[in-house]
Coordinates of C-alpha atoms in Angstrom, one line a residue:
Chain A
X63 CA 10.7 4.2 -15.2
X64 CA 7.8 6.0 -16.7
X65 CA 7.4 9.9 -15.8
X66 CA 4.5 10.4 -13.2
X67 CA 3.4 13.4 -11.3
X68 CA 3.3 13.2 -7.4
X69 CA 1.3 14.7 -4.8
X70 CA 1.2 14.7 -1.0
X71 CA -2.4 13.8 0.2
X72 CA -3.4 16.1 3.0
X73 CA -6.8 14.2 4.1
X74 CA -7.7 10.5 3.2
X75 CA -11.1 11.3 1.5
X76 CA -9.4 13.7 -1.1
X77 CA -6.4 10.9 -1.5
X78 CA -9.2 8.1 -2.0
X79 CA -11.1 10.6 -4.9
X80 CA -7.4 11.5 -6.5
X81 CA -6.6 7.7 -6.4
X82 CA -9.8 6.9 -8.2
X83 CA -8.5 8.6 -11.3
X84 CA -7.0 6.3 -14.2
X85 CA -3.4 5.9 -13.8
X86 CA -3.2 6.8 -10.1
X87 CA -1.7 5.0 -7.4
X88 CA -1.3 5.3 -3.7
X89 CA 2.2 5.6 -2.5
X90 CA 3.4 4.6 1.2
X91 CA 6.6 3.0 1.8
X92 CA 7.2 2.6 -1.8
X93 CA 9.6 -0.8 -1.4
X94 CA 7.5 -2.8 -3.6
X95 CA 5.7 -0.4 -5.7
X96 CA 9.0 1.5 -6.9
X97 CA 10.9 -1.8 -7.5
X98 CA 8.1 -2.6 -9.9
X99 CA 8.0 0.8 -11.4
X100 CA 11.6 0.5 -12.3
X101 CA 10.9 -2.8 -14.2
X102 CA 7.7 -1.1 -15.9
X103 CA 5.3 -3.8 -14.4
X104 CA 3.7 -0.7 -13.0
X105 CA 3.4 2.5 -14.6
X106 CA 1.2 4.9 -12.7
X107 CA 1.1 8.3 -14.3
X108 CA 0.3 10.0 -10.9
X109 CA 1.4 8.9 -7.4
X110 CA -0.4 10.3 -4.3
X111 CA 1.7 10.1 -1.3
X112 CA -0.4 9.1 2.0
X113 CA 2.7 9.4 4.8
X114 CA 1.2 12.7 6.1
X115 CA -2.3 11.3 6.7
X116 CA -1.4 10.2 10.4
X117 CA -2.3 6.4 10.1
X118 CA 0.7 5.9 12.2
X119 CA -0.1 5.0 15.4
X120 CA -1.3 1.6 17.2
X121 CA -4.1 2.2 19.6
X122 CA -6.2 0.1 21.8
X123 CA -9.9 -0.6 20.4
X124 CA -12.7 -0.3 22.7
X125 CA -13.4 -4.1 22.5
X126 CA -9.7 -4.8 23.7
X127 CA -7.9 -5.5 20.7
X128 CA -5.4 -3.2 18.8
X129 CA -6.0 -0.9 15.6
X130 CA -2.9 -0.6 13.8
X131 CA -2.6 2.3 11.6
X132 CA -2.0 1.8 7.9
X133 CA 1.4 3.5 7.6
X134 CA 2.8 2.1 10.7
X135 CA 6.2 0.5 9.6
X136 CA 6.7 -3.2 9.9
X137 CA 9.4 -2.7 12.3
X138 CA 7.4 -0.6 14.5
X139 CA 4.4 -3.1 14.5
X140 CA 6.5 -5.7 15.3
X141 CA 8.5 -4.1 18.1
X142 CA 5.3 -2.8 19.9
X143 CA 5.4 -4.0 23.3
X144 CA 1.4 -5.4 23.1
X145 CA 1.8 -7.1 19.8
X146 CA 5.1 -8.9 21.2
X147 CA 3.0 -9.8 24.2
X148 CA -0.3 -10.5 23.2
X149 CA 0.1 -11.3 19.2
X150 CA 3.6 -12.6 19.2
X151 CA 2.7 -14.8 15.9
X152 CA 2.5 -11.3 14.4
X153 CA 6.0 -10.2 15.5
X154 CA 7.2 -13.3 14.4
X155 CA 5.8 -13.2 11.0
X156 CA 6.9 -9.6 10.4
X157 CA 10.4 -10.1 11.5
X158 CA 10.6 -13.4 9.5
X159 CA 9.9 -11.3 6.2
X160 CA 12.3 -9.0 4.3
X161 CA 15.5 -7.3 5.8
X162 CA 16.0 -4.6 8.3
X163 CA 16.1 -1.8 5.9
X164 CA 12.9 -2.8 4.1
X165 CA 11.0 -3.5 7.4
X166 CA 12.1 0.1 8.4
X167 CA 10.1 1.6 5.5
X168 CA 7.6 -0.8 4.4
X169 CA 4.2 -0.1 5.8
X170 CA 1.2 -2.3 7.4
X171 CA -1.2 -1.4 4.2
X172 CA 1.5 -1.7 1.7
X173 CA 2.6 -5.4 3.1
X174 CA -1.0 -6.3 2.5
X175 CA -1.0 -4.9 -1.0
X176 CA 2.4 -6.2 -2.1
X177 CA 2.3 -8.2 -5.3
X178 CA 3.2 -11.6 -5.9
X179 CA 6.9 -12.4 -6.8
X180 CA 6.2 -15.0 -9.3
X181 CA 9.4 -14.6 -11.6
X182 CA 7.0 -14.2 -14.7
X183 CA 5.0 -11.5 -13.5
X184 CA 8.2 -9.5 -13.3
X185 CA 9.5 -10.4 -16.6
X186 CA 7.8 -8.0 -19.0
X187 CA 9.0 -10.4 -22.0
X188 CA 6.9 -13.1 -20.7
X189 CA 3.2 -13.9 -20.8
X190 CA 1.4 -13.2 -17.6
X191 CA -2.4 -12.8 -17.0
X192 CA -1.9 -11.0 -13.7
X193 CA 0.4 -8.2 -15.5
X194 CA -1.3 -8.2 -18.8
X195 CA -4.8 -9.8 -18.8
X196 CA -5.5 -12.4 -21.5
X197 CA -1.8 -12.7 -22.5
X198 CA -1.5 -16.0 -21.1
X199 CA 0.6 -17.7 -17.8
X200 CA 4.0 -18.7 -18.8
X201 CA 4.4 -20.0 -15.3
X202 CA 1.9 -22.9 -16.1
X203 CA 4.4 -25.3 -17.5
X204 CA 7.3 -23.2 -16.6
X205 CA 9.5 -22.8 -13.7
X206 CA 7.1 -23.1 -10.8
X207 CA 9.2 -24.1 -7.8
X208 CA 8.0 -21.3 -5.7
X209 CA 4.5 -21.0 -6.9
X210 CA 1.0 -21.7 -5.8
X211 CA -0.3 -25.6 -4.9
X212 CA -4.2 -24.5 -4.2
X213 CA -6.7 -21.9 -4.7
X214 CA -4.9 -21.1 -8.0
X215 CA -6.5 -21.1 -11.5
X216 CA -5.6 -22.1 -15.1
X217 CA -5.2 -18.2 -15.6
X218 CA -2.6 -17.8 -12.9
X219 CA -0.6 -20.0 -10.5
X220 CA 1.2 -17.3 -8.5
X221 CA 1.0 -16.9 -4.6
X222 CA 0.8 -14.0 -2.2
X223 CA 4.2 -13.6 -1.0
X224 CA 3.9 -12.1 2.5
X225 CA 4.3 -13.2 6.0
X226 CA 2.5 -10.4 8.0
X227 CA -0.9 -11.1 6.6
X228 CA -0.7 -15.0 7.1
X229 CA -0.4 -14.3 10.9
X230 CA -3.3 -11.6 10.5
X231 CA -5.4 -14.5 9.2
X232 CA -5.2 -16.7 12.3
X233 CA -5.9 -13.3 14.3
X234 CA -9.0 -12.9 12.3
X235 CA -7.8 -9.3 11.6
X236 CA -10.1 -6.4 9.9
X237 CA -8.9 -4.3 7.1
X238 CA -10.5 -0.8 7.4
X239 CA -10.8 1.5 4.5
X240 CA -12.4 4.5 3.1
X241 CA -13.4 5.2 -0.4
X242 CA -13.8 8.2 -2.8
X243 CA -17.3 8.7 -1.6
X244 CA -15.8 8.9 2.1
X245 CA -17.7 5.6 2.8
X246 CA -15.8 3.6 5.4
X247 CA -15.9 -0.4 5.5
X248 CA -14.1 -3.1 7.8
X249 CA -13.2 -6.2 5.5
X250 CA -12.3 -9.5 7.2
X251 CA -9.0 -10.3 6.2
X252 CA -10.3 -13.7 5.2
X253 CA -12.1 -11.9 2.3
X254 CA -9.3 -9.2 1.7
X255 CA -7.2 -11.2 -0.9
X256 CA -8.9 -12.7 -4.0
X257 CA -8.6 -16.0 -5.4
X258 CA -7.4 -15.5 -9.1
X259 CA -10.1 -17.4 -11.0
X260 CA -10.4 -15.4 -14.4
X261 CA -9.2 -11.9 -13.0
X262 CA -5.6 -12.6 -11.7
X263 CA -5.1 -8.9 -12.4
X264 CA -7.3 -8.1 -9.5
X265 CA -5.3 -8.9 -6.1
X266 CA -7.9 -7.9 -3.5
X267 CA -11.4 -6.8 -3.3
X268 CA -10.6 -3.2 -3.0
X269 CA -12.4 -0.8 -5.3
X270 CA -10.4 1.9 -7.4
X271 CA -9.3 4.8 -4.9
X272 CA -10.4 2.7 -2.0
X273 CA -7.8 3.7 0.7
X274 CA -6.8 1.5 3.9
X275 CA -6.7 3.4 6.9
X276 CA -6.0 0.5 9.6
X277 CA -5.7 -2.9 10.5
X278 CA -7.6 -4.0 13.4
X279 CA -7.1 -7.1 15.7
X280 CA -9.6 -8.5 18.0
X281 CA -8.8 -9.1 21.6
X282 CA -6.0 -11.5 22.4
X283 CA -6.9 -15.2 22.1
X284 CA -4.0 -16.3 24.4
X285 CA -2.5 -19.5 23.7
X286 CA 1.3 -20.1 22.0
X287 CA 2.3 -18.4 19.0
X288 CA 4.2 -19.5 16.1
X289 CA 5.7 -18.6 12.9
X290 CA 7.5 -21.5 11.0
X291 CA 9.3 -20.0 7.9
X292 CA 10.7 -22.8 5.6
X293 CA 12.9 -21.2 2.7
X294 CA 15.9 -21.6 0.5
X295 CA 18.3 -19.5 2.8
X296 CA 18.2 -18.8 6.7
X297 CA 17.0 -15.1 6.3
X298 CA 15.9 -12.7 3.7
X299 CA 13.9 -14.9 1.5
X300 CA 10.3 -15.8 0.8
X301 CA 8.7 -18.5 2.1
X302 CA 8.3 -22.0 0.4
X303 CA 6.1 -22.7 2.8
X304 CA 5.2 -20.9 6.1
X305 CA 2.8 -22.0 9.3
X306 CA 1.4 -19.2 11.3
X307 CA -0.3 -20.9 14.4
X308 CA -1.8 -20.4 17.9
X309 CA -1.9 -23.4 19.7
X310 CA -3.8 -23.6 23.1
X311 CA -2.9 -25.9 26.0
X312 CA -5.5 -28.3 25.3
X313 CA -4.1 -28.7 21.7
X314 CA -6.8 -26.9 19.7
X315 CA -5.9 -23.9 17.9
X316 CA -5.8 -22.0 14.6
X317 CA -3.5 -22.4 11.7
X318 CA -2.6 -20.7 8.2
X319 CA -0.4 -21.4 5.7
X320 CA 1.8 -19.0 3.5
X321 CA 3.5 -19.4 0.3
X322 CA 1.1 -21.8 -1.1
X323 CA -2.0 -20.1 -2.3
X324 CA -3.2 -16.7 -3.9
X325 CA -3.9 -15.6 -0.1
X326 CA -3.1 -16.8 3.4
X327 CA -4.4 -20.3 3.4
X328 CA -6.7 -21.1 6.4
X329 CA -9.4 -23.7 6.5
X330 CA -11.2 -23.6 9.7
X331 CA -12.5 -27.1 9.1
X332 CA -8.8 -28.4 8.8
X333 CA -7.6 -26.5 11.9
X334 CA -10.3 -28.3 14.1
X335 CA -8.4 -31.5 13.6
X336 CA -5.3 -30.1 15.2
X337 CA -5.5 -32.7 18.1
X338 CA -5.3 -35.3 15.6
X339 CA -2.0 -34.1 14.4
X340 CA -0.4 -32.3 11.5
X341 CA -1.3 -34.9 8.8
X342 CA -4.9 -34.8 9.2
X343 CA -5.0 -31.2 9.4
X344 CA -3.1 -30.6 6.2
X345 CA -4.9 -33.4 4.3
X346 CA -8.1 -31.3 4.9
X347 CA -6.5 -27.9 4.4
X348 CA -5.0 -29.1 1.3
X349 CA -7.7 -31.3 -0.2
X350 CA -8.2 -30.4 -3.8
X351 CA -4.7 -29.0 -4.4
X352 CA -3.2 -28.8 -7.8
X353 CA 0.9 -28.7 -7.5
X354 CA 3.0 -28.8 -10.1
X355 CA 5.6 -31.2 -10.6
X356 CA 8.2 -28.6 -9.6
X357 CA 6.2 -27.6 -6.4
X358 CA 4.5 -30.7 -5.2
X359 CA 7.1 -30.7 -2.5
X360 CA 5.1 -28.0 -0.7
X361 CA 2.4 -30.6 0.3
X362 CA 4.6 -32.9 2.7
X363 CA 6.6 -29.8 3.5
X364 CA 3.5 -28.0 5.1
X365 CA 3.0 -31.1 6.8
X366 CA 6.3 -31.4 8.2
X367 CA 6.6 -27.7 9.3
X368 CA 3.1 -27.9 11.1
X369 CA 4.4 -31.2 12.9
X370 CA 7.5 -29.1 14.1
X371 CA 5.1 -26.4 15.4
X372 CA 2.8 -28.7 17.1
X373 CA 5.9 -30.5 18.9
X374 CA 7.1 -27.2 19.9
X375 CA 3.7 -26.3 21.3
X376 CA 4.0 -29.4 23.7
X377 CA 7.6 -28.7 24.8
Chain B
X204 CA 22.6 0.7 -12.6
X205 CA 20.0 3.4 -13.0
X206 CA 17.1 2.9 -15.4
X207 CA 16.4 6.7 -15.2
X208 CA 19.6 7.4 -16.0
X209 CA 20.1 4.9 -18.8
X210 CA 16.9 5.8 -20.4
X211 CA 17.7 9.5 -20.4
X212 CA 21.3 9.0 -21.8
X213 CA 19.7 6.3 -24.5
X214 CA 17.1 9.0 -25.4
X215 CA 19.4 11.9 -25.9
X216 CA 21.9 9.3 -28.0
X217 CA 19.0 8.2 -30.0
X218 CA 17.8 11.7 -30.5
X219 CA 21.0 12.6 -31.8
X220 CA 21.7 9.9 -33.9
X221 CA 18.2 10.0 -35.4
X222 CA 18.5 14.1 -36.0
X223 CA 22.0 13.4 -37.5
X224 CA 20.5 10.8 -40.0
X225 CA 17.5 12.9 -40.7
X226 CA 19.7 16.0 -41.8
X227 CA 22.0 13.6 -43.8
X228 CA 19.2 12.0 -45.7
X229 CA 16.8 14.9 -45.7
X230 CA 16.0 14.9 -49.3
X231 CA 15.3 10.9 -49.3
X232 CA 13.7 10.5 -46.0
X233 CA 10.1 9.2 -46.1
X234 CA 7.6 11.8 -44.7
X235 CA 6.3 9.5 -42.1
X236 CA 9.8 9.6 -40.5
X237 CA 10.2 13.0 -40.7
X238 CA 6.9 13.9 -39.2
X239 CA 7.4 11.7 -36.1
X240 CA 7.2 13.7 -32.8
X241 CA 10.7 14.5 -31.4
X242 CA 11.6 12.3 -28.3
X243 CA 11.3 14.1 -25.0
X244 CA 8.7 16.5 -26.6
X245 CA 6.7 16.2 -23.3
X246 CA 8.1 17.8 -20.4
X247 CA 9.2 15.4 -17.2
X248 CA 7.6 16.3 -14.2
X249 CA 9.9 18.0 -11.7
X250 CA 9.7 19.0 -8.3
X251 CA 11.5 21.0 -5.5
X252 CA 12.5 19.1 -2.5
X253 CA 14.6 20.2 0.5
X254 CA 16.3 17.8 3.2
X255 CA 19.4 17.8 5.3
X256 CA 22.1 15.2 4.4
X257 CA 24.7 15.1 6.9
X258 CA 23.9 18.1 8.7
X259 CA 23.7 20.2 5.7
X260 CA 20.6 21.5 4.1
X261 CA 20.3 20.7 0.5
X262 CA 17.6 22.3 -2.0
X263 CA 17.0 20.4 -5.3
X264 CA 14.8 20.4 -8.2
X265 CA 14.4 17.0 -9.6
X266 CA 12.5 14.7 -12.0
X267 CA 10.0 13.0 -9.8
X268 CA 11.3 9.5 -10.6
X269 CA 14.8 10.2 -8.9
X270 CA 15.4 7.8 -6.3
X271 CA 16.9 9.2 -2.9
X272 CA 20.1 7.3 -4.0
X273 CA 20.3 9.0 -7.0
X274 CA 19.8 12.4 -5.5
X275 CA 22.7 11.8 -3.2
X276 CA 25.1 10.4 -5.6
X277 CA 24.3 12.3 -8.8
X278 CA 22.9 15.7 -7.7
X279 CA 25.0 16.1 -4.4
X280 CA 27.9 13.9 -5.4
X281 CA 27.9 12.0 -2.3
X282 CA 29.2 8.7 -4.1
X283 CA 29.9 6.9 -0.9
X284 CA 26.4 5.4 -1.0
X285 CA 26.6 2.4 -3.7
X286 CA 24.2 1.3 -6.4
X287 CA 24.4 -2.4 -6.3
X288 CA 21.1 -3.9 -7.5
X289 CA 18.9 -0.9 -7.3
X290 CA 16.1 -3.1 -6.1
X291 CA 16.6 -3.3 -2.4
X292 CA 18.2 -6.6 -2.7
X293 CA 21.6 -6.2 -1.7
X294 CA 21.7 -3.1 1.0
X295 CA 24.5 -1.4 -0.8
X296 CA 22.5 1.9 -0.8
X297 CA 21.8 1.8 2.8
X298 CA 21.3 5.5 4.4
X299 CA 19.8 6.4 7.7
X300 CA 16.7 8.5 7.4
X301 CA 15.7 10.2 10.6
X302 CA 18.2 7.9 12.4
X303 CA 16.6 4.7 10.9
X304 CA 18.2 2.6 7.9
X305 CA 16.5 2.1 4.5
X306 CA 17.4 1.1 1.1
X307 CA 17.6 4.5 -0.5
X308 CA 17.2 3.0 -4.0
X309 CA 13.7 2.0 -3.3
X310 CA 12.8 5.7 -2.0
X311 CA 11.9 8.6 -4.1
X312 CA 13.6 11.5 -3.2
X313 CA 10.6 13.7 -3.1
X314 CA 9.2 11.4 -0.3
X315 CA 11.9 13.1 1.9
X316 CA 10.7 16.6 2.3
X317 CA 12.2 17.7 5.3
X318 CA 14.1 14.5 6.5
X319 CA 17.4 14.1 7.9
X320 CA 19.8 11.7 6.0
X321 CA 23.0 10.3 7.1
X322 CA 25.0 8.8 4.4
X323 CA 28.7 6.9 5.2
X324 CA 30.3 10.7 4.6
X325 CA 28.3 11.7 7.6
X326 CA 29.5 9.0 9.9
X327 CA 33.2 9.6 9.8
X328 CA 36.2 11.2 7.8
X329 CA 39.4 9.5 6.6
X330 CA 41.1 11.7 9.6
X331 CA 38.5 10.8 11.7
X332 CA 37.1 7.7 11.3
X333 CA 33.8 6.4 13.0
X334 CA 34.4 3.7 15.5
X335 CA 32.5 1.3 13.0
X336 CA 35.0 2.4 10.2
X337 CA 37.8 1.7 12.3
X338 CA 36.7 -1.8 13.3
X339 CA 35.9 -2.7 9.6
X340 CA 39.6 -1.8 8.7
X341 CA 41.1 -3.6 11.9
X342 CA 38.9 -6.8 11.3
X343 CA 39.3 -6.6 7.5
X344 CA 35.6 -6.5 6.8
X345 CA 36.0 -6.1 3.4
X346 CA 37.7 -7.1 0.1
X347 CA 36.7 -5.0 -3.0
X348 CA 34.7 -2.6 -0.7
X349 CA 31.7 -1.8 -2.9
X350 CA 29.3 -2.8 -0.5
X351 CA 31.4 -1.7 2.7
X352 CA 29.3 2.0 2.9
X353 CA 26.2 0.3 3.1
X354 CA 27.5 -2.5 5.4
X355 CA 28.7 0.1 7.8
X356 CA 25.7 2.2 7.8
X357 CA 23.7 -0.8 8.3
X358 CA 25.9 -2.2 11.2
X359 CA 25.8 1.1 13.1
X360 CA 22.0 1.0 12.7
X361 CA 22.0 -2.6 13.7
X362 CA 23.7 -2.0 17.1
X363 CA 21.3 0.7 17.6
X364 CA 18.3 -1.5 16.7
X365 CA 19.2 -3.9 19.3
X366 CA 19.8 -1.4 21.9
X367 CA 16.3 0.0 21.1
X368 CA 15.0 -3.3 21.7
X369 CA 13.7 -4.0 18.3
X370 CA 13.1 -7.8 18.0
X371 CA 14.5 -10.2 15.5
X372 CA 13.7 -13.8 13.8
X373 CA 16.6 -15.4 16.0
X374 CA 14.9 -14.5 19.3
X375 CA 13.3 -17.6 21.1
X376 CA 11.0 -15.2 23.0
X377 CA 10.3 -12.1 21.0
X378 CA 8.8 -10.4 24.0
X379 CA 12.3 -10.4 25.3
X380 CA 14.9 -7.7 24.9
X381 CA 17.3 -8.6 22.3
X382 CA 20.9 -9.2 23.1
X383 CA 24.1 -8.4 21.2
X384 CA 25.1 -11.9 19.8
X385 CA 26.8 -13.0 16.8
X386 CA 23.8 -14.8 15.8
X387 CA 21.6 -11.7 16.4
X388 CA 23.9 -9.4 14.1
X389 CA 24.1 -11.9 11.5
X390 CA 20.4 -12.1 11.2
X391 CA 19.9 -8.4 11.0
X392 CA 22.7 -7.9 8.5
X393 CA 21.0 -10.1 6.1
X394 CA 19.9 -7.2 4.1
X395 CA 23.5 -6.6 3.1
X396 CA 25.2 -8.7 0.5
X397 CA 29.0 -9.1 0.4
X398 CA 30.0 -11.1 -2.8
X399 CA 33.5 -11.2 -1.5
X400 CA 32.3 -12.9 1.5
X401 CA 33.6 -10.8 4.4
X402 CA 30.8 -11.7 6.7
X403 CA 32.6 -13.2 9.4
X404 CA 35.0 -10.3 9.8
X405 CA 32.1 -7.7 9.4
X406 CA 30.3 -9.5 12.3
X407 CA 33.8 -9.5 14.4
X408 CA 33.9 -5.6 13.6
X409 CA 30.4 -4.9 14.8
X410 CA 31.2 -7.3 18.0
X411 CA 34.3 -5.4 18.7
X412 CA 32.2 -2.1 18.4
X413 CA 29.5 -3.4 20.5
X414 CA 31.9 -4.7 23.2
X415 CA 31.7 -8.3 22.4
X416 CA 34.6 -10.7 23.3
X417 CA 36.4 -12.1 20.1
X418 CA 34.7 -15.1 18.8
X419 CA 37.1 -18.1 18.8
X420 CA 40.0 -15.8 18.1
X421 CA 39.1 -16.0 14.1
X422 CA 40.3 -12.6 13.1
X423 CA 43.5 -10.8 13.5

C-alpha cells in the first residue's frame, strides 16, 4: 500500500473541498477502497474519513418516501422496518450481496461507488483502460465469463458489480450530493453510473470532490418485490445475472438487471412488455447486446431468471 | 500476508544490501547509482489512535496504512485474530467492533478512534471458555484451527444478529423476524471460509449454543 495522510472531516462542504484536491479520496466503510489500495489499484495520497458527518440516519421525506443517509450501513438499511415492509426489493438485494461482516461496515454511498470486479482491473500486470486509461483492455478476448453483455464499449467490458443499486434503480432513487462549492444536487440513479464509452476510468457522473450525502426513495409503489440473483455459489458471490423486480397484481411492473452492464440495466420500454412474459421483456431489454463467447449464456439466463420471478409473482 | 509488512521488510533488506554493495564497491560505483536517493527518505505519515480492546484502553501511534488486524496482531500481540486472505474474503480476521462483527483486515486502525473492540481473546480464556468455544470443542468444529477464531467471533455475532432481527437472504419473507435454523446460520456464516471443511460441525456447535435440537445426530 502506498503511504497516505488521513483526516477526519468535520463538515460536508470542507470534506468536499479537501477531496477535490488531486490524490485525495473519501473513506467511508473502506471495504472496497482498502482492498484496492492493498494491491495498488487505488493509490490515494490523502484520505478524508467521512464517518463523523452524521449521515447515518434513515428519515421519512415530506413526499412519503425515505431519505437514507450516505453512511447508513448495508445491514442497517436492509434491517430497517420501513424498508423491509415498503421496499422489500432493496432489503432482498442487499442481503443477497457480500457477507455479514462486509454488510456491517459497507456504506450506502460506498456501495454505489464500488468498483468493478473485472479480474483484469484487479491485476496491475494487465492492460486495463479503467485502471490505466489508454493501456488497452485485456478482458476483450480474455476471460470474460463474468463480464458485461450490454452497454459496454470497445474500451471496456466490465460490469457494475453491486446488488443494492439494481434495486434502487427499480425504485427510481435519487442520489443527493454536495460539491466543493457547497452546491447540492439530486441525481436520478438512472443517470448516476456512466456507460463506459471512451472513458471507462470514470464510473459515475460525480465531479471531483462531490460527496454523496444521501439516497432518497420516492413513496412506496406497492406490488410484490423480488431480487433473484444467479451466481456460482449459494452465498457470498457476485451475480452472473440478477433481476430486481416489483410486480403489480395486474402483471405490470418494473424490472432491472444486474451483473450484465456498466450500470443497473433497466429499459422502461422492455418492462412495459411484462404481461407478455419474460422472453418479450428480455428480447427488448437486451436488444443490441454484444456478449462474448464466454458470457453469451447470460442472455438466456436473464430470461429464465425473470421467468422465475414472474412465476413467483403469480403464486 | 501483509503488503505493508512485506514492503517494509523488503525495503529495509534492499536498503541494507544496496548499502553494503555500495560500500564494498565504492571506488567503482557509477555516480548515478551513488546519487540515488536513499529508500524511505520521506517519513511515512503516522497518527495516534486510542481504542478499547477486550475492555482495556490501548493507545498507539501507527503508520496510517496499518489495518485494525495488523494493529491487533503486530502491535498489541493479540494473535488470535488471523490473517488469511487480507482482502475480506475469508473471515479469519473477524472481530467485533462496538458489538458488530467486521473484517478487521479491511479497516484502518485510525478509523477506530474511541471504538470498543472484542477479539477472540476477549470472548473466553482456556480456563473459562465462552459457550461458543466450548461448543466448537465438543462438536469438533475445526481441524487445523486457523479459521477458528474468526469462525467463533462470527458465530457469536450471527446468533446476536438473528436475535436482533437482522434479515437474511434465505428468509422467505424479509419483513418477518428471522428464526434460528441451520439454513439461516449457514447463510449468515458464508463470510467465513474453512478449507478443512468443518462447516457442518460449526453449524452443530452454533445450534447447540442457540438451543436447537441436534440435526440428524450427525455429530457426537
